[in-house]
JSON list of C-alpha atoms in Angstrom, two decimals:
[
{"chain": "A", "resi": 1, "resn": "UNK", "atom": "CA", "xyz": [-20.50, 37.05, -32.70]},
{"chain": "A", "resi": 2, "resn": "UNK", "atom": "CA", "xyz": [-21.45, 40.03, -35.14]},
{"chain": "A", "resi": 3, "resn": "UNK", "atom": "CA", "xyz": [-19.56, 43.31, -34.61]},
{"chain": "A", "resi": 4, "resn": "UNK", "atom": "CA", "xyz": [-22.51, 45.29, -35.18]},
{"chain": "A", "resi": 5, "resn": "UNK", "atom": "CA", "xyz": [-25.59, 43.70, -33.24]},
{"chain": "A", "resi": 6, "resn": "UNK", "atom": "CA", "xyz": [-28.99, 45.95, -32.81]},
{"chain": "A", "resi": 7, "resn": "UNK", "atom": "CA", "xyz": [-32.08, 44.20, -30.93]},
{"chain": "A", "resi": 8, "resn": "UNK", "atom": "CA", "xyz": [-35.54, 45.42, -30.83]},
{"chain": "A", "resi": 9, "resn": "UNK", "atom": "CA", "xyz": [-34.40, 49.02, -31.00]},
{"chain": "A", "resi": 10, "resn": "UNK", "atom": "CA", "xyz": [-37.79, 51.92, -30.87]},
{"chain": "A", "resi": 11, "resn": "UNK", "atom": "CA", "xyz": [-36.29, 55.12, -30.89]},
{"chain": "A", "resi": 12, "resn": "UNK", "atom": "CA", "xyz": [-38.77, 58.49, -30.82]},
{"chain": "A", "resi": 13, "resn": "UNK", "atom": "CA", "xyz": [-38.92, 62.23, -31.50]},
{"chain": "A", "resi": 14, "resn": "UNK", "atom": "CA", "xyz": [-40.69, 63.03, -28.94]},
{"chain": "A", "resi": 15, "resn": "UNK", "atom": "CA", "xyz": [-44.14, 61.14, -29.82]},
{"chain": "A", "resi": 16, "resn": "UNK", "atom": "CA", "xyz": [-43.50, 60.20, -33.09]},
{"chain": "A", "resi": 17, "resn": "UNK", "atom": "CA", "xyz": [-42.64, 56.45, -32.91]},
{"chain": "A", "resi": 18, "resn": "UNK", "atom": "CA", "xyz": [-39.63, 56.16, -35.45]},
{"chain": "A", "resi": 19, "resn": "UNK", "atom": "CA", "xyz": [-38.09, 52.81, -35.46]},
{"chain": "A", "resi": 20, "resn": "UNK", "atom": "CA", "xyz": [-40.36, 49.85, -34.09]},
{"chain": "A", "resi": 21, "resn": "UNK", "atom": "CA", "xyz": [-38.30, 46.81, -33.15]},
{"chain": "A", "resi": 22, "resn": "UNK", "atom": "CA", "xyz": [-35.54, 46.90, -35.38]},
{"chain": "A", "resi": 23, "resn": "UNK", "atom": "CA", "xyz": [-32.82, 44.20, -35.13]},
{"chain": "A", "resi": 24, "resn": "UNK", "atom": "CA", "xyz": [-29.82, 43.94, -37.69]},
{"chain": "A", "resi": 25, "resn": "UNK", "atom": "CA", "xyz": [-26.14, 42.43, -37.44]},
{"chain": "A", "resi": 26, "resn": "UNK", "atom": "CA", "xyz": [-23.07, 43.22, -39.26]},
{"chain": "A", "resi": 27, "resn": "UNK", "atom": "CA", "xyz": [-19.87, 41.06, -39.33]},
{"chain": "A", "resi": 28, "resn": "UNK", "atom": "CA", "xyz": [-16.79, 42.30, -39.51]},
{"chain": "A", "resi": 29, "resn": "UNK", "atom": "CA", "xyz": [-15.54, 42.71, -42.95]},
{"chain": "A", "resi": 30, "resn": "UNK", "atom": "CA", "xyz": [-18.54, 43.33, -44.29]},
{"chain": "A", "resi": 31, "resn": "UNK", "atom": "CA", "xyz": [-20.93, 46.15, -46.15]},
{"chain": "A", "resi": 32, "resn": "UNK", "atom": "CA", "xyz": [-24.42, 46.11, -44.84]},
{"chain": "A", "resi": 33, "resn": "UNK", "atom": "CA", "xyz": [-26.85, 48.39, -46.90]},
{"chain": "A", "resi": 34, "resn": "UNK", "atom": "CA", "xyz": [-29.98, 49.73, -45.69]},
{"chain": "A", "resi": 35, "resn": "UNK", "atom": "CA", "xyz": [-32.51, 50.68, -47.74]},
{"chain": "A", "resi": 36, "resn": "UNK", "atom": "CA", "xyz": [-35.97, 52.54, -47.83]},
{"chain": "A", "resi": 37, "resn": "UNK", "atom": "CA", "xyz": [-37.83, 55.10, -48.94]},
{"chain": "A", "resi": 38, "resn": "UNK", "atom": "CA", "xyz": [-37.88, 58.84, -47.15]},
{"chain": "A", "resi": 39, "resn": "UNK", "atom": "CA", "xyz": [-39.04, 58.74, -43.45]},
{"chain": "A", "resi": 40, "resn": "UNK", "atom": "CA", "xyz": [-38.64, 54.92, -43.45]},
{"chain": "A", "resi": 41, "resn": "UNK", "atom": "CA", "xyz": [-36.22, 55.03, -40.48]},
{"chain": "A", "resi": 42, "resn": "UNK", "atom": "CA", "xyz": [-32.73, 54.72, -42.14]},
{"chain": "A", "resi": 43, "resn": "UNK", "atom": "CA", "xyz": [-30.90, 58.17, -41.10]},
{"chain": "A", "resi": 44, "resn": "UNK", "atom": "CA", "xyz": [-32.13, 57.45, -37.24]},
{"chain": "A", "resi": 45, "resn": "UNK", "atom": "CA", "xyz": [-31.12, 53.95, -37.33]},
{"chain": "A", "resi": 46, "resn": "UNK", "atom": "CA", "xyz": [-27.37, 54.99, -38.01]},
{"chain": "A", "resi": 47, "resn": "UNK", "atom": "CA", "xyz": [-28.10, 58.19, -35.42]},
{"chain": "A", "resi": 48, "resn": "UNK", "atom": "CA", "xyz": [-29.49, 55.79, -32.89]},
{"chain": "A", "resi": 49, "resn": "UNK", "atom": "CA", "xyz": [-26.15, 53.58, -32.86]},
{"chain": "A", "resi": 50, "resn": "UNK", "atom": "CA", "xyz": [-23.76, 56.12, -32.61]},
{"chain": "A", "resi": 51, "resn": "UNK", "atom": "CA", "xyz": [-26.12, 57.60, -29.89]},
{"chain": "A", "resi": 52, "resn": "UNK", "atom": "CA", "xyz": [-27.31, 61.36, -31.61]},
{"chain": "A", "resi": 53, "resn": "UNK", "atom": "CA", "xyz": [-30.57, 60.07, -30.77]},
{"chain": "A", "resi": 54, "resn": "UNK", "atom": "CA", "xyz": [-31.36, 57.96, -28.08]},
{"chain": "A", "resi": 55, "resn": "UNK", "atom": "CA", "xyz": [-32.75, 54.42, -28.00]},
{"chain": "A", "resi": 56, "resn": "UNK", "atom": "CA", "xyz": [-36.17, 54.09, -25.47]},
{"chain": "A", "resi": 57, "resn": "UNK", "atom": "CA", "xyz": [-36.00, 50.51, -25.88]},
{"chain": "A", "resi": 58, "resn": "UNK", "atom": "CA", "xyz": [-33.63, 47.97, -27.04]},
{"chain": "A", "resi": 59, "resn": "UNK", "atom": "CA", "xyz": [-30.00, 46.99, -27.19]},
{"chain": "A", "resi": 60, "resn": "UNK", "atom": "CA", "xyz": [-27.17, 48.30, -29.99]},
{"chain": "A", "resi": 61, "resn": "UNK", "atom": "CA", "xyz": [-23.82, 46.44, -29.10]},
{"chain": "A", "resi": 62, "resn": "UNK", "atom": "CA", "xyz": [-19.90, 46.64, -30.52]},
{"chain": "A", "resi": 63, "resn": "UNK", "atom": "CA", "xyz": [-17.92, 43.71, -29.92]},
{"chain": "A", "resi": 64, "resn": "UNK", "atom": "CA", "xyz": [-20.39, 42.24, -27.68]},
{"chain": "A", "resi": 65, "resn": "UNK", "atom": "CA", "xyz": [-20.48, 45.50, -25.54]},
{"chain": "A", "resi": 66, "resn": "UNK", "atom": "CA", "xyz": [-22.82, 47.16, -25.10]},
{"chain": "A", "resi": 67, "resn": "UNK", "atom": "CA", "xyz": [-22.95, 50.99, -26.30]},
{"chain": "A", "resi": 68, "resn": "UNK", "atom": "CA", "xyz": [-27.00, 51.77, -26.33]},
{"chain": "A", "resi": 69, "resn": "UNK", "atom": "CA", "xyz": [-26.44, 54.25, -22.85]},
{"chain": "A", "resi": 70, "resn": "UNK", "atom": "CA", "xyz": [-23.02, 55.90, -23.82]},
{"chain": "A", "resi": 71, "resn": "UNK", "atom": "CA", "xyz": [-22.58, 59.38, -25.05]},
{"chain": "A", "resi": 72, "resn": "UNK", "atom": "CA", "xyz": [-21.29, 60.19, -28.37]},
{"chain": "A", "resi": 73, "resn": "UNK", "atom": "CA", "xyz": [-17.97, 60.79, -28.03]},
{"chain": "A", "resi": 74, "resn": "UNK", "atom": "CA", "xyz": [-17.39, 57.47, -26.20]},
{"chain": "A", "resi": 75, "resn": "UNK", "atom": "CA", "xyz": [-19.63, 55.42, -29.04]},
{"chain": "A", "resi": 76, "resn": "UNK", "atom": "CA", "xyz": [-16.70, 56.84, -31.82]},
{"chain": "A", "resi": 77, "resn": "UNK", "atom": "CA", "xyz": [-14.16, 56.22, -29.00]},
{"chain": "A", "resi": 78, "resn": "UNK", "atom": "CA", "xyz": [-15.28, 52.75, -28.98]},
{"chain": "A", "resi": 79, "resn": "UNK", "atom": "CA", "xyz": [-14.61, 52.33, -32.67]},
{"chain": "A", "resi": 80, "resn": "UNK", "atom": "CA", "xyz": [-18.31, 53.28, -34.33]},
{"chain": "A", "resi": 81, "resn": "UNK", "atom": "CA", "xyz": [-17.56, 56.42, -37.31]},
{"chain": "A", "resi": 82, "resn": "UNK", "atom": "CA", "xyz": [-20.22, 58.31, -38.33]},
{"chain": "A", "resi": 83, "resn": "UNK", "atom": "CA", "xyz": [-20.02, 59.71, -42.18]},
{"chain": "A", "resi": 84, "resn": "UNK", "atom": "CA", "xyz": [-23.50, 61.68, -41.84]},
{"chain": "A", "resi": 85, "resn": "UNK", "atom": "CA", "xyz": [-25.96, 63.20, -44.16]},
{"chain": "A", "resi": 86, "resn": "UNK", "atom": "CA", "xyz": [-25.08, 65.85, -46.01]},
{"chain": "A", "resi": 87, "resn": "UNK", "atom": "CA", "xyz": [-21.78, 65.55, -45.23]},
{"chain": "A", "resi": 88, "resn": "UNK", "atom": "CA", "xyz": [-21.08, 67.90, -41.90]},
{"chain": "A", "resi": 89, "resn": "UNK", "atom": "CA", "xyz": [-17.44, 69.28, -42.55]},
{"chain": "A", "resi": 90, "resn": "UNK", "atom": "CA", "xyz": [-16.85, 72.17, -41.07]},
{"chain": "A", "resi": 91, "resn": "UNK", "atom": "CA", "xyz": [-16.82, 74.34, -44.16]},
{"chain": "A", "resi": 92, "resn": "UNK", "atom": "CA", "xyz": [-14.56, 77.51, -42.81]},
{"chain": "A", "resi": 93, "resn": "UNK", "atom": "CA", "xyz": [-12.09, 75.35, -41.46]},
{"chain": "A", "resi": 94, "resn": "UNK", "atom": "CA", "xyz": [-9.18, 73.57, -43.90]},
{"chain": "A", "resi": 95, "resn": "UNK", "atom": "CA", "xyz": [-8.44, 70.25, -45.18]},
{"chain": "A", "resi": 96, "resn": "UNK", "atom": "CA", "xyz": [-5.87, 69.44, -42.82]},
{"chain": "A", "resi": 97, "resn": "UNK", "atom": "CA", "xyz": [-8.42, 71.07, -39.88]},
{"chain": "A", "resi": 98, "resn": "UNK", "atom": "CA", "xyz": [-11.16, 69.48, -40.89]},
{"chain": "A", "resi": 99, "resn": "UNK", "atom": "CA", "xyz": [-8.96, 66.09, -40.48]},
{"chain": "A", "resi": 100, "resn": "UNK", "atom": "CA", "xyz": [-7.56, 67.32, -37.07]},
{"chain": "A", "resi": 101, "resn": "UNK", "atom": "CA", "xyz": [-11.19, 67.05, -35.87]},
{"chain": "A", "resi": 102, "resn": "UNK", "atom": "CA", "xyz": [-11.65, 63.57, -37.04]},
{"chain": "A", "resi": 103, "resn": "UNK", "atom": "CA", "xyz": [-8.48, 62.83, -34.48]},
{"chain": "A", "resi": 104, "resn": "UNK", "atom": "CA", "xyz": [-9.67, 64.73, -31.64]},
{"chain": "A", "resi": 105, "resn": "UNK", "atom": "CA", "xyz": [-9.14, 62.36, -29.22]},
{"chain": "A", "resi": 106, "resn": "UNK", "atom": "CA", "xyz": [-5.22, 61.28, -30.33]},
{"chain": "A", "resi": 107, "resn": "UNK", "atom": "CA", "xyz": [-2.82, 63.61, -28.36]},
{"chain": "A", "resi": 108, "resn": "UNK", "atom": "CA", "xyz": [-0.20, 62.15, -30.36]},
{"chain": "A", "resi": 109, "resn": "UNK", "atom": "CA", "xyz": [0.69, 64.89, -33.70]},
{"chain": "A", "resi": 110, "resn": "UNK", "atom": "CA", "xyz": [2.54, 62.24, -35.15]},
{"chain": "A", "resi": 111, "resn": "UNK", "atom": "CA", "xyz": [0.41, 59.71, -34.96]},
{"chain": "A", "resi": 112, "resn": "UNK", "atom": "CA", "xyz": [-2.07, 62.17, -36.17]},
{"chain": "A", "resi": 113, "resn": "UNK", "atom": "CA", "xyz": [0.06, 63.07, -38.92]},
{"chain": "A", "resi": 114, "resn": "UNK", "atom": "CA", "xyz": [0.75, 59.19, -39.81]},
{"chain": "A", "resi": 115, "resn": "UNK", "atom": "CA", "xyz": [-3.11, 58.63, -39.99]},
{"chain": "A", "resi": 116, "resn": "UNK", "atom": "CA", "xyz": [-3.28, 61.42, -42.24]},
{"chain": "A", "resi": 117, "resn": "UNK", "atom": "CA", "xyz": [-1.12, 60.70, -44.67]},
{"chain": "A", "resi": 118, "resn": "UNK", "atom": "CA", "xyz": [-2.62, 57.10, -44.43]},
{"chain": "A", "resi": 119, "resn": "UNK", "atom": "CA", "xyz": [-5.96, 58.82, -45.59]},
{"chain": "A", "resi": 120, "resn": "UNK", "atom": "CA", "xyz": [-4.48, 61.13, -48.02]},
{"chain": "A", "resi": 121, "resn": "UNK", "atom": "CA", "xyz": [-3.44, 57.68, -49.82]},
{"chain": "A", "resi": 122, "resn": "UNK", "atom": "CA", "xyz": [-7.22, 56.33, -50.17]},
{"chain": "A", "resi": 123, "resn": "UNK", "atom": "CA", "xyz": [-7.77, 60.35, -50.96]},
{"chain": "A", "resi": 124, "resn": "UNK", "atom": "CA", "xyz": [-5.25, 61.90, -53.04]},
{"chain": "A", "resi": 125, "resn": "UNK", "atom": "CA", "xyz": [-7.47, 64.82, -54.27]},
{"chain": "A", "resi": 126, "resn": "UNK", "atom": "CA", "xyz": [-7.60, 66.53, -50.80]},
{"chain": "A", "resi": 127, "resn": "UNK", "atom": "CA", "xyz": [-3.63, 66.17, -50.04]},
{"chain": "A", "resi": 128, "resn": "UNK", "atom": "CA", "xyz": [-3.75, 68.57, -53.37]},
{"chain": "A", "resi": 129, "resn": "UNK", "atom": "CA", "xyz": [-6.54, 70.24, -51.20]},
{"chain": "A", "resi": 130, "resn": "UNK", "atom": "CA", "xyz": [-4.75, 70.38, -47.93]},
{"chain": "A", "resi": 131, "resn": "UNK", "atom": "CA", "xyz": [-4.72, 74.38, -47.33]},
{"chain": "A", "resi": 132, "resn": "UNK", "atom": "CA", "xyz": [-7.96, 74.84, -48.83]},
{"chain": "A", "resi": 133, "resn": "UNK", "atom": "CA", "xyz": [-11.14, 75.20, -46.66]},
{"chain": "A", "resi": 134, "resn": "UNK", "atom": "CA", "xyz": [-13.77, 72.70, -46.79]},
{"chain": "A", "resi": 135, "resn": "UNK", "atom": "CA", "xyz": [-16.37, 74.82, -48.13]},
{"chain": "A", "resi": 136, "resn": "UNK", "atom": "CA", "xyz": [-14.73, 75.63, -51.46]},
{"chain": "A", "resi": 137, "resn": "UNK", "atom": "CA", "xyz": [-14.52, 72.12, -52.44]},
{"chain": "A", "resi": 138, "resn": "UNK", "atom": "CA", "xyz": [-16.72, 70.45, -54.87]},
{"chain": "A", "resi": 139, "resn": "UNK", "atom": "CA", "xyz": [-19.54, 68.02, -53.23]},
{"chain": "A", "resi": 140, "resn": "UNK", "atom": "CA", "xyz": [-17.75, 64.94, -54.14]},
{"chain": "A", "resi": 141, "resn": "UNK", "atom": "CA", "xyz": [-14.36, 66.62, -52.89]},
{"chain": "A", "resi": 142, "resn": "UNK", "atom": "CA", "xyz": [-16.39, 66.54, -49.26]},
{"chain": "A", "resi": 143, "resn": "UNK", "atom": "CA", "xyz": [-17.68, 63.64, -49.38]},
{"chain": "A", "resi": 144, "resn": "UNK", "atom": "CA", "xyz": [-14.47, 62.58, -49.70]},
{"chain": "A", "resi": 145, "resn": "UNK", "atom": "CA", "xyz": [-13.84, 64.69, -46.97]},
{"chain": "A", "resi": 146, "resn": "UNK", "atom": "CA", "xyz": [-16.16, 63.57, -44.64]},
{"chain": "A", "resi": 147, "resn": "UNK", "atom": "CA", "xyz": [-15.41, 59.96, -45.84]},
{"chain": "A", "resi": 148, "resn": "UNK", "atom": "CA", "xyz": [-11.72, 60.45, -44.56]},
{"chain": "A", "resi": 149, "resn": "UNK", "atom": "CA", "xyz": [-12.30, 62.68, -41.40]},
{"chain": "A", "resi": 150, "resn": "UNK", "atom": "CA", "xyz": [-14.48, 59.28, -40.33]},
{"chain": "A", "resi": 151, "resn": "UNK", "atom": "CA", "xyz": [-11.65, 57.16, -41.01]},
{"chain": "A", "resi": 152, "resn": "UNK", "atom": "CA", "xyz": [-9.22, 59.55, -38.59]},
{"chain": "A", "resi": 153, "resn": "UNK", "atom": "CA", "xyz": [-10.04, 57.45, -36.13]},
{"chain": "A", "resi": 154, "resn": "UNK", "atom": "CA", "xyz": [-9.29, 54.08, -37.79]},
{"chain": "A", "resi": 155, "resn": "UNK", "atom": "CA", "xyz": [-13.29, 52.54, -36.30]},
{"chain": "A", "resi": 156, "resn": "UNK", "atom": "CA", "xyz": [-14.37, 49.36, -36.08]},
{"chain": "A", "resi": 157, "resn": "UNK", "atom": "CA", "xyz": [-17.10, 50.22, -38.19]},
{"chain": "A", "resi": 158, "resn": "UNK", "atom": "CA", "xyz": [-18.16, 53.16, -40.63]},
{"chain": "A", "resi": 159, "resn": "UNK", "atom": "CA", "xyz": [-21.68, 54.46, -40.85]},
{"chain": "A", "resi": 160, "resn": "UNK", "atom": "CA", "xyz": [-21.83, 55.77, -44.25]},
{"chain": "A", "resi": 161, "resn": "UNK", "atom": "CA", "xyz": [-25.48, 58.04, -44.33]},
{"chain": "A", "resi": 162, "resn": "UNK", "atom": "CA", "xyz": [-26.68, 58.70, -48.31]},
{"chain": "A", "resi": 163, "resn": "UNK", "atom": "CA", "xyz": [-22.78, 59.30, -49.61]},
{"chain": "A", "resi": 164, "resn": "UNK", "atom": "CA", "xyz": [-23.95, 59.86, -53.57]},
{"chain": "A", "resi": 165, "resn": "UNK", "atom": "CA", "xyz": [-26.79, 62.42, -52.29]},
{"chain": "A", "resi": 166, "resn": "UNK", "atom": "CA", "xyz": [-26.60, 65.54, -54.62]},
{"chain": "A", "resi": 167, "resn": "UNK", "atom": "CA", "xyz": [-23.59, 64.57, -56.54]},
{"chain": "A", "resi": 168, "resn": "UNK", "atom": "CA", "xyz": [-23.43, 63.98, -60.49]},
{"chain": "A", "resi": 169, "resn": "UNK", "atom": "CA", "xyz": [-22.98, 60.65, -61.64]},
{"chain": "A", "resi": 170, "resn": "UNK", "atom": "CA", "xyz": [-19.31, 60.29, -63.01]},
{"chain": "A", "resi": 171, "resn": "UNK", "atom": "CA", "xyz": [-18.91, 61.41, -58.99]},
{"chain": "A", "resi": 172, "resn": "UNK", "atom": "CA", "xyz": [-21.43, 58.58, -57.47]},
{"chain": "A", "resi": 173, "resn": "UNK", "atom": "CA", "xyz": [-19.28, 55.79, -59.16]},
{"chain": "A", "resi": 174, "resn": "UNK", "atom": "CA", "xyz": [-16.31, 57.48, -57.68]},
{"chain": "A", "resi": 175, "resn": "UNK", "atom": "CA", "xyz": [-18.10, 57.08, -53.98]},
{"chain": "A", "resi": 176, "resn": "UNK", "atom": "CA", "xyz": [-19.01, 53.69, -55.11]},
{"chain": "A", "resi": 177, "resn": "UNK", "atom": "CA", "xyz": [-15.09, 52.70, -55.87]},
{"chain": "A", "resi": 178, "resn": "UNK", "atom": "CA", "xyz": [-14.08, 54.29, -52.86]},
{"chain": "A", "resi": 179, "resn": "UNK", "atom": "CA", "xyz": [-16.84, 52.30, -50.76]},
{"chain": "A", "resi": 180, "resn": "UNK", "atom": "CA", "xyz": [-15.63, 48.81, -52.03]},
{"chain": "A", "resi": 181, "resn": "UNK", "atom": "CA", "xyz": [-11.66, 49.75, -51.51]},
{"chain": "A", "resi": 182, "resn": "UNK", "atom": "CA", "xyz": [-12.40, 51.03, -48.04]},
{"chain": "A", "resi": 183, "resn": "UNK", "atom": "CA", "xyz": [-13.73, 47.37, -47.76]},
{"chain": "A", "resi": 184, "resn": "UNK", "atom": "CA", "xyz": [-11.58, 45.63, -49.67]},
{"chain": "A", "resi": 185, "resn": "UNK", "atom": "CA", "xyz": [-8.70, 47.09, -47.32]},
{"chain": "A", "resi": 186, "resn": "UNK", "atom": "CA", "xyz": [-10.95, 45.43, -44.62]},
{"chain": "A", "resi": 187, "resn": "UNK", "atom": "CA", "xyz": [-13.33, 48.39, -43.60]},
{"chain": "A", "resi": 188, "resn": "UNK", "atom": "CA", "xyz": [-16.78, 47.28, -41.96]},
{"chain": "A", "resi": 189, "resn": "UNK", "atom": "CA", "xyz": [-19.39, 49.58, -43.29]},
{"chain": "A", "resi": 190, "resn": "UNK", "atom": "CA", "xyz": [-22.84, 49.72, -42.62]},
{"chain": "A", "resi": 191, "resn": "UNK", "atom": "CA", "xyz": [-24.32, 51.62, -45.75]},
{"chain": "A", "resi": 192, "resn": "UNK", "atom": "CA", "xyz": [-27.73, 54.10, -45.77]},
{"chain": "A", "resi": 193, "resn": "UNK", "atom": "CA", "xyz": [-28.55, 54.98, -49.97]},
{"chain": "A", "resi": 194, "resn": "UNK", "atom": "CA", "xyz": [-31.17, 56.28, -51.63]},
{"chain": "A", "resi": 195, "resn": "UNK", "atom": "CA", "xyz": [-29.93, 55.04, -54.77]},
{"chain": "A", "resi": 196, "resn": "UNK", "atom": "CA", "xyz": [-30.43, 51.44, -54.07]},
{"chain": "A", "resi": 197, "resn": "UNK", "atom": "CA", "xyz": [-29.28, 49.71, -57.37]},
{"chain": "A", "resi": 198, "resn": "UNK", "atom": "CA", "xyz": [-25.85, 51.17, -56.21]},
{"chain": "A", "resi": 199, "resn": "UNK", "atom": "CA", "xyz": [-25.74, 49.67, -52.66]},
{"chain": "A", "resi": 200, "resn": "UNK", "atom": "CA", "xyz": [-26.91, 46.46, -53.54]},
{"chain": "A", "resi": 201, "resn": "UNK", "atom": "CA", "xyz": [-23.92, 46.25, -56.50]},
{"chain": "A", "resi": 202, "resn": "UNK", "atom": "CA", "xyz": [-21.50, 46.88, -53.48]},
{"chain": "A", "resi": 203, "resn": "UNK", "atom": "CA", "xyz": [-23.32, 45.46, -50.23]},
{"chain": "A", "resi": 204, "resn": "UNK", "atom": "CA", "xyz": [-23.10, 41.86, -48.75]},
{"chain": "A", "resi": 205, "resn": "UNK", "atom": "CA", "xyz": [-26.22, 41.75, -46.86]},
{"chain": "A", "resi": 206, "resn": "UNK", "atom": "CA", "xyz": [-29.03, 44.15, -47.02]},
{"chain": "A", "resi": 207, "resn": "UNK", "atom": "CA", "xyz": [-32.20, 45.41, -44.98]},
{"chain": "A", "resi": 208, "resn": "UNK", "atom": "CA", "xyz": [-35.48, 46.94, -46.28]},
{"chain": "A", "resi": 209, "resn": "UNK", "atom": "CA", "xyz": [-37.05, 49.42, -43.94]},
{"chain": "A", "resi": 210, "resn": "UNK", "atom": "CA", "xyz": [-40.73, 50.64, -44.53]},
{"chain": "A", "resi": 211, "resn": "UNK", "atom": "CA", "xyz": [-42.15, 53.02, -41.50]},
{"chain": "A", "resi": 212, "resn": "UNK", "atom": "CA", "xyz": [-39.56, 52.31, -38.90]},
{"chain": "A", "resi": 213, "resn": "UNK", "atom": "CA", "xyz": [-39.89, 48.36, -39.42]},
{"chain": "A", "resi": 214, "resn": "UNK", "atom": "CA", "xyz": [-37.77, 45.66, -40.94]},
{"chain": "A", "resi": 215, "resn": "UNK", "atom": "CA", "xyz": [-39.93, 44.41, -43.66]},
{"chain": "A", "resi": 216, "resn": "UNK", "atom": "CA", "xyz": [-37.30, 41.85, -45.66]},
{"chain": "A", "resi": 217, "resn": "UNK", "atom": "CA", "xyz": [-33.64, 40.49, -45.53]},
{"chain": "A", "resi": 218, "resn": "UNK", "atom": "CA", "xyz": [-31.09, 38.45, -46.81]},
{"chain": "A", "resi": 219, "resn": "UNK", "atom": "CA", "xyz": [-28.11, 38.55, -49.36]},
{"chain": "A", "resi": 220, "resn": "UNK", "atom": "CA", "xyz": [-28.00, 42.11, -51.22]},
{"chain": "A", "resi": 221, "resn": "UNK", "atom": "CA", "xyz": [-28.30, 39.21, -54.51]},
{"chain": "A", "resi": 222, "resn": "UNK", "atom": "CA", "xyz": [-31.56, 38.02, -52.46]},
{"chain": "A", "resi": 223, "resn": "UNK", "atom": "CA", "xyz": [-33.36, 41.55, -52.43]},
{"chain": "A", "resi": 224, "resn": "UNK", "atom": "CA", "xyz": [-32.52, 42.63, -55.51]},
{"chain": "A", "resi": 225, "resn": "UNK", "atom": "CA", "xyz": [-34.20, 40.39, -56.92]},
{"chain": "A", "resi": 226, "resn": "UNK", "atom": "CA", "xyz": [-37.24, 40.52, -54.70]},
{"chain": "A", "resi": 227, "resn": "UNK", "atom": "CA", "xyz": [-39.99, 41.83, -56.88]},
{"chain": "A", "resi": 228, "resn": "UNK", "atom": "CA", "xyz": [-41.82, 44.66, -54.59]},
{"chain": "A", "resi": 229, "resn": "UNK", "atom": "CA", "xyz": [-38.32, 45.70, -54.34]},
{"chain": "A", "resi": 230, "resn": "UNK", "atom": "CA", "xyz": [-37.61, 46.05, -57.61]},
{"chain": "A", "resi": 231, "resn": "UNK", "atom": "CA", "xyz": [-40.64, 47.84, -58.53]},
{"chain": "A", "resi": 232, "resn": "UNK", "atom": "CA", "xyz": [-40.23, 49.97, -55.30]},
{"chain": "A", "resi": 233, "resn": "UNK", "atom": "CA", "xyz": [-36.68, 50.85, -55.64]},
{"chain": "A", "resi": 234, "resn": "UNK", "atom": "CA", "xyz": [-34.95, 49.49, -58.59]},
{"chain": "A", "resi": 235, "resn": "UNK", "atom": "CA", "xyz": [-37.12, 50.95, -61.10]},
{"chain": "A", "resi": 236, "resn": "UNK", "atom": "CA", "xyz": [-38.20, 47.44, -62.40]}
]
């Protein structure tokens, strides 16, 4: 049984028919990578399973149960972290704060603490950082940020949504490392990128969304070297 299982999902904004059928797995353990060109569907995929948007039709399960009807805060409370586009820290708010959020539901400041000094060892940079709000860091210092906030939690799974967006590229292979220790330390990830050469370096599996649809699968060694995806994404 996949931890991660999404069955003939069509999402909308109001008429506009976003994703048409899609179906995707991930196991545990692993990094899934979607990728696609703008408006292809990949940002409302990851907003559809953690329920920001709602599924009309279809099934997105965790563990076998099912999550497609929940709200929100019960999806993350089930185990599903959200690392979203553009980052979303709360910019006015500190370090520490912003990781306080990330832990909302633990009513235990210990074990709040504990879990943040567990992050602080994945993310060094913002222990130095602690006092400092989240709007004066540098863009890879929140994505780091928002990376860790996600992990506050300690999910079953992390939806990771275009983590190298914006930042220079000394700072995207930083992401990158982080992305494969996260995993290595056994965090499932389920990875949206716009730089695709990137994601399928670091991802298992991977899926190719056109227009809301599913258009190929397999290993990430598989669609790399599919040729409409290389000429499409990979620059070849």
């Amino acid at each position: 049984m996949s931890l991660l299982e999404l069955e003939n999902i069509h999402t909308y904004y109001g008429h506009i028919h976003a994703l048409k059928g899609i179906s995707l797995t991930v196991d545990e353990g692993e990094i899934v990578t979607l990728i696609g060109g703008n408006g292809a569907g990949k940002s409302t995929t990851l907003r559809t399973i953690s329920g920001l948007v709602r599924a009309r039709h279809g099934s997105v399960k965790l563990s076998g149960h099912e999550i497609t009807k929940m709200p929100p805060h019960q999806i993350v409370m089930s185990g599903v972290g959200h690392v979203p586009e553009g980052r979303g820290i709360f910019p006015r708010l500190t370090v520490q704060e912003n990781l306080e959020m990330g832990a909302y539901t633990i009513n235990n400041p210990a074990e709040v603490k504990r879990r943040m000094e567990e992050v602080f060892t994945l993310f060094p940079r913002l222990k130095e950082r602690i006092y400092q709000k989240g709007g004066t860091l540098s863009g890879g210092e929140q994505q780091m940020l928002a990376t860790a906030r996600g992990l506050m939690l300690k999910p079953k799974i992390l939806l990771m949504d275009e983590p190298s967006m914006g930042l220079a590229p000394v700072l995207v292979d930083a992401i990158f490392d982080i992305i494969k220790k996260l995993n290595a330390e056994g965090s499932t990830i389920l990875l949206v990128e716009q730089n695709a050469l990137m994601a399928l370096k670091v991802a298992a599996r991977a899926y190719v969304l056109e227009t809301g649809r599913i258009v190929l699968s397999g290993t990430a060694k598989e669609v790399a070297a599919n040729p409409d995806v290389k000429k499409a994404y990979l620059g070849g």
